[in-house]
Coordinates of C-alpha atoms in Angstrom, one line a residue:
M1 CA 0.0 0.0 0.0
G2 CA 1.7 3.2 -1.2
Q3 CA 0.9 6.9 -1.2
E4 CA -1.3 6.4 -4.3
V5 CA -4.0 4.6 -2.2
V6 CA -6.7 6.0 0.1
V7 CA -7.9 3.5 2.7
L8 CA -11.6 3.6 3.3
D9 CA -12.8 2.8 6.9
G10 CA -16.1 4.6 7.1
D11 CA -14.7 7.1 9.6
S12 CA -11.8 9.1 8.1
L13 CA -12.7 10.2 4.6
T14 CA -12.0 13.9 4.1
I15 CA -12.9 16.3 1.3
K16 CA -9.3 16.5 0.4
S17 CA -8.8 12.7 0.3
L18 CA -11.9 12.3 -1.8
L19 CA -10.7 14.7 -4.4
E20 CA -7.3 13.0 -4.4
I21 CA -9.2 10.0 -5.9
T22 CA -11.6 11.9 -8.2
R23 CA -9.1 14.4 -9.5
K24 CA -5.6 12.9 -9.0
G25 CA -6.3 9.3 -9.7
K26 CA -5.6 7.7 -6.4
K27 CA -7.1 4.2 -5.8
V28 CA -9.1 3.0 -2.8
E29 CA -8.7 0.0 -0.5
L30 CA -10.9 -1.2 2.3
S31 CA -9.5 -1.4 5.8
E32 CA -9.5 -4.8 7.5
E33 CA -11.9 -3.6 10.1
A34 CA -14.3 -2.3 7.4
I35 CA -14.3 -5.7 5.8
K36 CA -15.1 -7.4 9.1
K37 CA -18.0 -5.0 9.7
I38 CA -19.4 -5.5 6.2
K39 CA -19.4 -9.3 6.6
K40 CA -20.8 -9.2 10.1
S41 CA -23.8 -7.0 9.0
R42 CA -24.6 -9.4 6.2
K43 CA -24.6 -12.3 8.6
I44 CA -27.2 -10.4 10.8
I45 CA -29.5 -9.9 7.8
E46 CA -29.2 -13.5 6.7
S47 CA -29.9 -14.7 10.2
K48 CA -33.1 -12.6 10.4
L49 CA -34.2 -13.8 7.0
D50 CA -33.7 -17.4 8.1
K51 CA -36.2 -16.7 10.9
D52 CA -38.6 -15.1 8.4
E53 CA -38.5 -11.8 10.2
I54 CA -40.3 -8.9 8.4
I55 CA -37.8 -6.2 7.5
Y56 CA -38.6 -3.1 5.5
G57 CA -37.2 -3.3 1.9
V58 CA -35.8 -6.8 2.6
S59 CA -38.9 -8.9 3.0
T60 CA -41.4 -6.1 2.1
G61 CA -42.0 -3.7 -0.8
F62 CA -40.8 -0.1 -0.8
G63 CA -42.2 3.3 0.1
K64 CA -46.0 3.2 0.1
L65 CA -45.8 -0.5 -0.8
S66 CA -44.1 -1.4 2.4
D67 CA -47.1 -3.4 3.5
A68 CA -46.5 -6.0 0.7
V69 CA -44.7 -9.0 2.1
I70 CA -42.2 -10.6 -0.3
S71 CA -41.7 -14.4 -0.4
P72 CA -38.2 -15.7 0.2
S73 CA -37.9 -16.9 -3.4
E74 CA -38.6 -13.4 -4.7
R75 CA -36.4 -11.3 -2.4
G76 CA -33.5 -11.2 -4.8
I77 CA -35.8 -10.5 -7.7
L78 CA -37.3 -7.6 -5.7
Q79 CA -33.9 -5.9 -5.4
T80 CA -33.2 -6.2 -9.2
K81 CA -36.7 -4.8 -9.9
L82 CA -35.9 -1.9 -7.6
I83 CA -32.9 -0.9 -9.7
K84 CA -34.9 -1.2 -12.9
S85 CA -37.9 0.8 -11.7
H86 CA -35.9 3.5 -10.1
S87 CA -33.6 4.2 -13.1
I88 CA -35.5 7.1 -14.3
G89 CA -34.0 10.5 -15.0
F90 CA -33.2 12.9 -17.8
G91 CA -30.8 15.7 -18.8
P92 CA -27.1 15.9 -19.5
F93 CA -25.0 13.3 -17.7
L94 CA -23.4 14.3 -14.4
P95 CA -19.7 15.3 -14.4
D96 CA -17.3 12.3 -14.2
E97 CA -15.8 13.5 -10.9
I98 CA -19.3 13.8 -9.3
V99 CA -20.3 10.2 -10.2
L100 CA -16.9 8.8 -9.2
G101 CA -17.1 10.7 -5.9
A102 CA -20.6 9.3 -5.2
M103 CA -19.3 5.8 -5.7
I104 CA -16.5 6.4 -3.3
I105 CA -18.8 7.9 -0.7
E106 CA -21.2 5.0 -1.0
L107 CA -18.4 2.5 -0.6
N108 CA -17.1 4.4 2.5
S109 CA -20.7 4.3 3.8
F110 CA -20.8 0.5 3.4
C111 CA -17.5 0.3 5.4
R112 CA -19.4 1.3 8.6
G113 CA -21.2 -2.1 8.5
A114 CA -24.8 -0.8 8.8
S115 CA -26.0 -1.7 5.3
G116 CA -26.1 -5.5 5.3
I117 CA -24.6 -6.0 1.8
R118 CA -22.3 -8.9 0.9
I119 CA -18.6 -8.2 0.7
E120 CA -18.8 -9.0 -3.1
I121 CA -20.9 -5.8 -3.6
A122 CA -18.2 -3.7 -1.9
E123 CA -15.4 -5.4 -3.7
L124 CA -17.0 -4.9 -7.2
L125 CA -17.7 -1.2 -6.3
Q126 CA -14.1 -0.8 -5.3
K127 CA -12.9 -2.3 -8.6
L128 CA -15.2 0.0 -10.6
I129 CA -13.7 3.0 -8.7
N130 CA -10.1 1.9 -9.2
E131 CA -10.7 1.1 -12.9
K132 CA -12.3 4.6 -13.2
V133 CA -15.5 3.2 -14.6
I134 CA -18.0 6.2 -14.8
P135 CA -21.6 5.2 -15.1
Q136 CA -23.7 7.6 -17.2
V137 CA -26.1 9.3 -14.8
P138 CA -28.7 11.8 -15.9
S139 CA -28.6 15.1 -14.0
V140 CA -32.3 15.4 -13.1
G141 CA -34.3 13.0 -11.0
S142 CA -33.3 13.1 -7.3
L143 CA -35.3 14.8 -4.6
G144 CA -32.6 14.2 -1.9
A145 CA -35.0 11.9 0.0
S146 CA -34.9 8.9 0.1
G147 CA -31.4 9.9 -0.7
D148 CA -30.5 10.0 -4.4
L149 CA -32.6 7.1 -5.6
S150 CA -32.6 7.7 -9.3
P151 CA -28.9 8.6 -9.9
L152 CA -27.7 5.8 -7.6
A153 CA -29.9 3.4 -9.5
Y154 CA -28.1 4.4 -12.7
I155 CA -24.8 3.6 -10.9
A156 CA -26.1 0.3 -9.5
R157 CA -27.1 -0.8 -13.0
I158 CA -23.4 -1.3 -13.9
L159 CA -22.9 -3.8 -11.0
I160 CA -25.7 -6.0 -12.4
G161 CA -24.3 -5.8 -16.0
E162 CA -26.9 -3.2 -17.2
G163 CA -26.8 0.4 -18.2
K164 CA -23.9 2.3 -19.8
A165 CA -20.6 3.8 -18.5
K166 CA -17.4 5.4 -19.7
F167 CA -14.4 3.2 -19.5
N168 CA -11.0 4.2 -21.1
N169 CA -12.7 7.0 -23.1
E170 CA -15.3 4.6 -24.5
V171 CA -19.0 4.4 -23.7
L172 CA -19.9 0.8 -23.2
K173 CA -22.7 -1.4 -21.9
G174 CA -22.4 -2.5 -18.3
S175 CA -22.0 -6.1 -19.3
E176 CA -19.1 -5.3 -21.7
I177 CA -17.3 -3.2 -19.0
L178 CA -17.6 -6.0 -16.5
K179 CA -16.0 -8.4 -19.0
R180 CA -13.1 -6.0 -19.7
I181 CA -12.3 -5.7 -16.0
E182 CA -12.6 -9.4 -15.6
S183 CA -15.7 -9.3 -13.4
T184 CA -19.2 -10.8 -13.6
P185 CA -22.6 -9.2 -13.0
I186 CA -23.8 -9.3 -9.4
E187 CA -27.0 -11.2 -8.7
L188 CA -28.6 -9.0 -6.1
Q189 CA -29.8 -10.6 -2.9
A190 CA -32.1 -9.4 -0.1
K191 CA -31.4 -5.8 1.0
E192 CA -28.6 -5.1 -1.5
G193 CA -30.5 -3.1 -4.2
L194 CA -32.0 -0.9 -1.5
S195 CA -28.6 -0.3 0.1
L196 CA -27.1 0.6 -3.3
I197 CA -29.7 3.4 -4.1
N198 CA -30.8 4.6 -0.7
G199 CA -28.3 7.3 0.3
T200 CA -27.1 10.9 -0.1
H201 CA -24.0 10.0 -1.9
V202 CA -24.5 11.9 -5.2
L203 CA -25.6 15.2 -3.5
T204 CA -22.7 14.8 -1.1
S205 CA -20.3 14.4 -3.9
F206 CA -21.5 17.6 -5.4
A207 CA -21.2 19.3 -2.0
A208 CA -17.7 18.0 -1.3
H209 CA -16.4 19.2 -4.7
S210 CA -18.2 22.6 -4.2
V211 CA -16.7 23.2 -0.8
Y212 CA -13.2 22.3 -2.0
D213 CA -13.5 24.7 -4.9
S214 CA -15.0 27.4 -2.7
I215 CA -11.9 27.3 -0.5
N216 CA -9.7 27.7 -3.5
V217 CA -11.6 30.5 -5.1
L218 CA -11.8 32.4 -1.7
E219 CA -8.1 32.1 -1.3
N220 CA -7.7 33.5 -4.8
S221 CA -10.1 36.3 -4.0
V222 CA -7.7 37.5 -1.3
L223 CA -5.0 37.8 -4.0
A224 CA -7.4 39.6 -6.3
V225 CA -8.2 42.1 -3.5
G226 CA -4.4 42.6 -3.0
L227 CA -4.0 43.3 -6.7
T228 CA -6.9 45.7 -6.7
L229 CA -5.7 47.5 -3.6
E230 CA -2.3 48.1 -5.2
A231 CA -3.9 49.3 -8.5
F232 CA -6.4 51.5 -6.7
D233 CA -3.9 52.9 -4.2
G234 CA -6.1 51.7 -1.4
N235 CA -6.2 52.6 2.2
T236 CA -4.9 49.6 4.2
R237 CA -5.7 50.9 7.7
A238 CA -9.1 49.2 7.6
F239 CA -7.3 45.9 7.6
S240 CA -5.5 46.5 10.9
S241 CA -5.8 43.8 13.7
F242 CA -7.2 46.6 15.9
V243 CA -10.3 46.8 13.8
S244 CA -10.8 43.1 13.4
N245 CA -10.2 42.3 17.0
L246 CA -13.0 44.6 18.0
R247 CA -15.4 42.4 16.1
P248 CA -13.7 39.0 16.5
H249 CA -15.3 36.8 13.8
K250 CA -12.7 34.3 12.9
G251 CA -13.1 34.7 9.1
Q252 CA -12.8 38.5 9.3
I253 CA -9.6 38.3 11.4
K254 CA -8.1 35.7 9.0
F255 CA -8.9 37.6 5.9
A256 CA -7.6 40.9 7.2
K257 CA -4.4 39.3 8.2
A258 CA -4.0 37.6 4.9
I259 CA -4.4 40.9 3.0
L260 CA -1.7 42.5 5.1
D261 CA 0.6 39.5 4.6
I262 CA 0.1 39.6 0.9
L263 CA 0.8 43.4 0.8
E264 CA 4.1 42.9 2.8
G265 CA 6.7 45.2 1.3
S266 CA 4.2 47.5 -0.4
T267 CA 4.5 51.3 0.1
L268 CA 0.7 51.3 0.8
L269 CA 1.6 50.0 4.3
K270 CA 4.1 52.8 4.9
T271 CA 2.7 56.0 3.3
E272 CA -0.3 58.2 4.0
P273 CA -3.4 56.9 2.3
K274 CA -4.6 58.6 -0.8
R275 CA -8.2 58.6 0.6
I276 CA -9.4 58.8 4.2
Q277 CA -11.9 56.0 3.4
D278 CA -12.2 53.7 0.4
P279 CA -15.6 52.5 -1.0
Y280 CA -17.1 49.6 0.9
S281 CA -16.2 47.0 -1.7
I282 CA -12.6 47.5 -0.6
R283 CA -12.8 48.8 2.9
C284 CA -15.4 46.1 4.0
S285 CA -13.8 43.2 2.2
P286 CA -12.6 41.6 5.5
Q287 CA -16.2 41.7 6.8
V288 CA -17.7 40.2 3.6
H289 CA -15.0 37.8 2.5
G290 CA -14.4 36.8 6.2
A291 CA -18.1 36.0 6.6
V292 CA -17.9 33.9 3.4
L293 CA -14.9 32.1 5.0
D294 CA -16.9 31.3 8.1
V295 CA -19.8 29.9 5.9
I296 CA -17.3 27.7 4.0
C297 CA -15.8 26.4 7.2
H298 CA -19.3 25.5 8.5
C299 CA -20.2 23.7 5.2
K300 CA -16.9 21.8 5.3
R301 CA -17.7 20.5 8.8
V302 CA -21.2 19.4 7.6
V303 CA -19.9 17.7 4.5
E304 CA -17.1 15.8 6.2
I305 CA -19.6 14.4 8.7
E306 CA -21.8 13.3 5.8
L307 CA -18.8 11.7 4.1
N308 CA -18.4 9.4 7.0
S309 CA -22.1 8.6 7.6
T310 CA -24.4 5.8 6.7
T311 CA -27.4 7.2 4.9
D312 CA -29.0 3.9 4.1
N313 CA -32.3 2.5 5.4
P314 CA -33.0 0.3 7.3
L315 CA -29.8 0.1 9.4
I316 CA -28.1 -2.8 11.1
N317 CA -26.8 -2.4 14.6
L318 CA -23.7 -4.6 14.8
E319 CA -23.8 -4.6 18.6
T320 CA -27.4 -5.6 19.2
S321 CA -28.2 -7.2 15.8
E322 CA -31.3 -5.0 15.5
V323 CA -32.5 -3.8 12.2
I324 CA -33.9 -0.3 12.5
S325 CA -35.8 1.9 10.1
G326 CA -34.7 5.5 10.3
G327 CA -34.4 8.7 8.2
N328 CA -30.7 9.1 7.6
F329 CA -31.3 9.2 3.8
H330 CA -32.9 12.6 4.2
G331 CA -30.6 15.2 2.5
E332 CA -31.6 18.2 4.6
P333 CA -28.2 18.7 6.4
I334 CA -26.4 19.0 3.0
G335 CA -29.3 20.8 1.3
L336 CA -29.3 23.6 3.9
A337 CA -25.5 23.8 3.9
M338 CA -25.4 24.1 0.1
D339 CA -28.0 26.8 0.0
Y340 CA -26.0 28.7 2.6
L341 CA -22.9 28.2 0.5
C342 CA -24.7 29.5 -2.6
I343 CA -25.8 32.7 -0.8
A344 CA -22.3 33.3 0.5
M345 CA -20.5 32.7 -2.8
T346 CA -23.0 34.9 -4.6
D347 CA -22.1 37.8 -2.4
L348 CA -18.5 37.1 -2.9
G349 CA -19.1 37.6 -6.6
N350 CA -21.2 40.7 -5.9
I351 CA -18.4 42.5 -4.1
S352 CA -15.8 41.4 -6.6
E353 CA -17.9 42.9 -9.4
R354 CA -18.1 46.2 -7.5
R355 CA -14.3 46.4 -7.2
V356 CA -14.0 45.8 -11.0
N357 CA -16.4 48.7 -11.4
L358 CA -14.1 50.9 -9.3
L359 CA -11.1 50.2 -11.4
L360 CA -12.9 50.9 -14.7
D361 CA -14.5 54.2 -13.5
A362 CA -11.9 56.9 -14.1
S363 CA -13.8 59.4 -11.8
I364 CA -13.1 57.1 -8.8
S365 CA -9.9 55.3 -9.6
G366 CA -7.9 58.1 -11.3
L367 CA -6.9 55.6 -13.9
P368 CA -7.7 55.9 -17.6
S369 CA -11.4 55.2 -18.5
F370 CA -11.9 51.4 -18.9
L371 CA -8.1 51.0 -18.5
I372 CA -7.2 51.8 -22.0
K373 CA -5.1 54.6 -23.7
E374 CA -7.2 56.7 -26.0
P375 CA -10.6 55.8 -24.7
G376 CA -13.3 56.6 -27.2
L377 CA -11.3 55.2 -30.1
N378 CA -10.8 52.2 -27.9
S379 CA -13.4 50.6 -25.5
G380 CA -10.8 48.9 -23.4
L381 CA -12.3 46.7 -20.7
M382 CA -15.8 48.3 -20.8
M383 CA -17.4 44.9 -21.7
I384 CA -15.7 42.9 -19.0
Q385 CA -18.0 44.4 -16.5
Y386 CA -21.0 43.5 -18.6
L387 CA -19.9 39.9 -18.4
D388 CA -19.3 40.3 -14.7
A389 CA -22.8 41.7 -14.2
A390 CA -24.4 38.9 -16.3
I391 CA -22.7 36.2 -14.2
A392 CA -23.8 38.0 -11.0
A393 CA -27.4 38.0 -12.2
E394 CA -27.3 34.3 -12.9
N395 CA -25.8 33.7 -9.5
K396 CA -28.7 35.4 -7.8
I397 CA -31.0 32.9 -9.5
L398 CA -28.8 30.0 -8.4
A399 CA -28.7 31.3 -4.9
S400 CA -32.5 30.9 -4.5
P401 CA -32.8 28.2 -1.8
A402 CA -33.8 24.8 -3.0
S403 CA -34.2 23.3 0.5
I404 CA -37.3 25.4 1.3
D405 CA -39.2 23.6 -1.4
N406 CA -41.1 20.4 -0.8
I407 CA -43.2 18.1 -3.1
S408 CA -44.8 15.1 -1.5
V409 CA -44.2 11.8 -3.3
S410 CA -44.9 8.0 -3.1
A411 CA -48.6 8.5 -2.3
N412 CA -47.7 10.8 0.7
Q413 CA -45.5 8.2 2.4
E414 CA -42.5 10.4 1.6
D415 CA -44.3 13.6 2.4
H416 CA -41.2 15.8 3.0
V417 CA -38.2 15.8 0.8
S418 CA -35.0 17.9 1.0
M419 CA -34.3 18.9 -2.6
G420 CA -30.7 18.6 -1.4
F421 CA -29.6 17.3 -4.7
T422 CA -30.8 20.5 -6.4
A423 CA -29.1 22.6 -3.8
S424 CA -25.8 20.8 -4.2
K425 CA -25.9 20.7 -8.0
K426 CA -26.5 24.5 -8.2
A427 CA -23.7 25.1 -5.7
Y428 CA -21.4 23.2 -8.0
Q429 CA -22.3 25.5 -10.9
L430 CA -22.3 28.7 -8.9
V431 CA -18.8 28.1 -7.6
R432 CA -17.6 27.8 -11.2
N433 CA -19.3 31.1 -11.9
I434 CA -17.4 32.7 -9.1
V435 CA -14.1 31.4 -10.4
Q436 CA -14.8 33.4 -13.6
M437 CA -15.7 36.5 -11.6
V438 CA -12.5 36.4 -9.6
A439 CA -10.6 35.8 -12.8
I440 CA -12.3 39.0 -14.2
E441 CA -11.1 40.9 -11.1
F442 CA -7.6 39.5 -11.5
Y443 CA -7.5 40.5 -15.2
T444 CA -8.8 43.9 -14.5
A445 CA -6.5 44.6 -11.7
Y446 CA -3.6 43.3 -13.7
Q447 CA -4.4 45.8 -16.5
A448 CA -4.7 48.6 -13.9
L449 CA -1.4 47.7 -12.4
G450 CA 0.1 48.3 -15.8
F451 CA -0.4 52.0 -15.4
K452 CA 1.8 52.1 -12.2
E453 CA 5.1 53.5 -13.3
D454 CA 7.2 52.2 -10.4
K455 CA 6.4 48.5 -9.9
N456 CA 9.0 48.3 -7.1
K457 CA 6.5 50.1 -4.8
I458 CA 4.1 47.1 -4.9
S459 CA 4.3 44.1 -2.7
N460 CA 6.6 41.2 -3.6
I461 CA 3.7 38.7 -3.9
V462 CA 1.5 41.1 -6.0
L463 CA 4.6 41.8 -8.2
E464 CA 5.3 38.2 -8.7
I465 CA 1.7 37.5 -9.7
F466 CA 1.8 40.5 -12.1
N467 CA 5.0 39.2 -13.7
F468 CA 3.6 35.6 -13.9
I469 CA 0.6 36.9 -15.8
S470 CA 2.6 39.2 -18.0
K471 CA 4.7 36.3 -19.4
D472 CA 1.6 35.1 -21.2
I473 CA -0.7 38.1 -21.4
P474 CA 0.6 41.4 -22.7
L475 CA -0.9 44.6 -21.3
L476 CA -3.8 46.1 -23.2
T477 CA -2.7 49.0 -25.4
E478 CA -5.5 49.0 -27.9
D479 CA -8.7 47.0 -28.4
K480 CA -8.2 43.3 -29.1
F481 CA -9.9 39.9 -28.5
F482 CA -9.2 39.2 -24.9
D483 CA -11.8 36.6 -23.9
E484 CA -9.4 33.8 -24.0
E485 CA -7.0 35.7 -21.8
V486 CA -9.6 36.0 -19.1
N487 CA -10.3 32.2 -19.5
W488 CA -6.6 31.6 -19.1
V489 CA -6.6 33.4 -15.8
A490 CA -9.6 31.4 -14.7
R491 CA -7.7 28.1 -15.5
K492 CA -4.8 29.3 -13.4
I493 CA -7.2 30.0 -10.5
E494 CA -8.6 26.5 -10.8
N495 CA -5.2 25.0 -10.9
Q496 CA -4.1 27.0 -7.8
L497 CA -1.1 28.5 -9.6
F498 CA -1.6 32.0 -8.1
T499 CA -2.2 30.7 -4.6
D500 CA 1.0 28.6 -5.0
I501 CA 2.9 31.8 -5.5
A502 CA 1.6 33.2 -2.2
K503 CA 1.9 30.0 -0.3
K504 CA 5.6 29.6 -1.2
K505 CA 6.2 32.9 0.6
L506 CA 3.6 32.7 3.4
G507 CA 3.2 29.0 4.0
H508 CA -0.6 29.3 3.8
I509 CA -3.3 31.9 3.3
F510 CA -6.0 31.3 5.9
G511 CA -4.2 28.7 8.0
D512 CA -3.3 25.1 7.8
N513 CA -6.5 23.9 9.4
L514 CA -9.0 25.1 6.8

């Protein structure tokens, strides 16, 4: 077992380790203790079936049909029929990393030994993950209670040799993929179909990737503010520890300190400010960005609890051998957290757009209009704010909470659903929008810094970022196509190249424990 393996035990999966599998290609292994738990929980189920005990979804139908008792000879058939009947969705297929993440989260959930599956199910799921088999899962169909029934059914189809999935850049039938990885279709037994589709794994995968990317874009937003402050000749006194300590929210304190660290060496820290007070989008950035940081930290805690939870139903108690019906499949914890994240990230975009406006408005910034020589003949960066505003408008729609909605289903048996899948899916999209907005601020501030005659007066970190960009993007001297240049900046944000520059000098931006 080397560094390229993440061991799943049901208790220690983190957002970071999940993404090391989905984005960096690490493989998974099951811990010895997890294997023991899985086998023990299956023995409990089989023992109860031998005694003809009535167990929901094992010896009965599902949802409103739970009063229907299923004969022993039909219990395996019931589970296969469940996969077939619940494979209903539409829309573009989910991103590969989201589907793979859901499979990992599901396998980690099985490691807790509360689901009653055979070890063969876990082993095949592990193999599919390690072979990077990506089931094709439609993006619409889950209510986030009972978990992600529809999308998980599409994943489960591959285990029984049905459906389609991507494998080695080909889209193949499930049966063909199993042949290629030298496996055979699973014949589902009692409880197993239900365990495979009854969980919050897909919405949690969306949430985990969204939180990780939110942390990255927020760290980059600190650098963007640093560039804007230098270009705007901003007043840094508002970032003093004296101010933050009088209102000791952790996020505000961390953000203000990070700004001062990034501006180390700048004459802004040593000279009289150009203005007594800057506009709110600069002066209040610790209060706004810091509040966003606090929201992200909350969401991270919620998601990492969910990563190491069992959201199946019914659940097997390994200590007492009881089988208990509960509601862990309900996606409300993640749904609420993702709606919260959407609201916070939307306002992060709002304040960034306002700083872009400051830099483009000559009457406020003192810089050339729209950051171009000969404005009038040239439009410069006029349209970049239009793009910023369009993204901001879309974000406000995406920030509308999904978790406040409810539509009763299954003949009112499932009369309250979380819509957590929708909340998580839109968070994933919204965070990508914010990457583009922060890229716009980077690009605008970079062009504004080009008008500073003495670059030695700006901080070392800001200067290094400026020089890094200038190697690939020449400063604007006349109108040109620059959309691909903005996209270039966005890719560098996603790949953490700007934050790497800062972290080489500072060690971290907000602290090692984020």
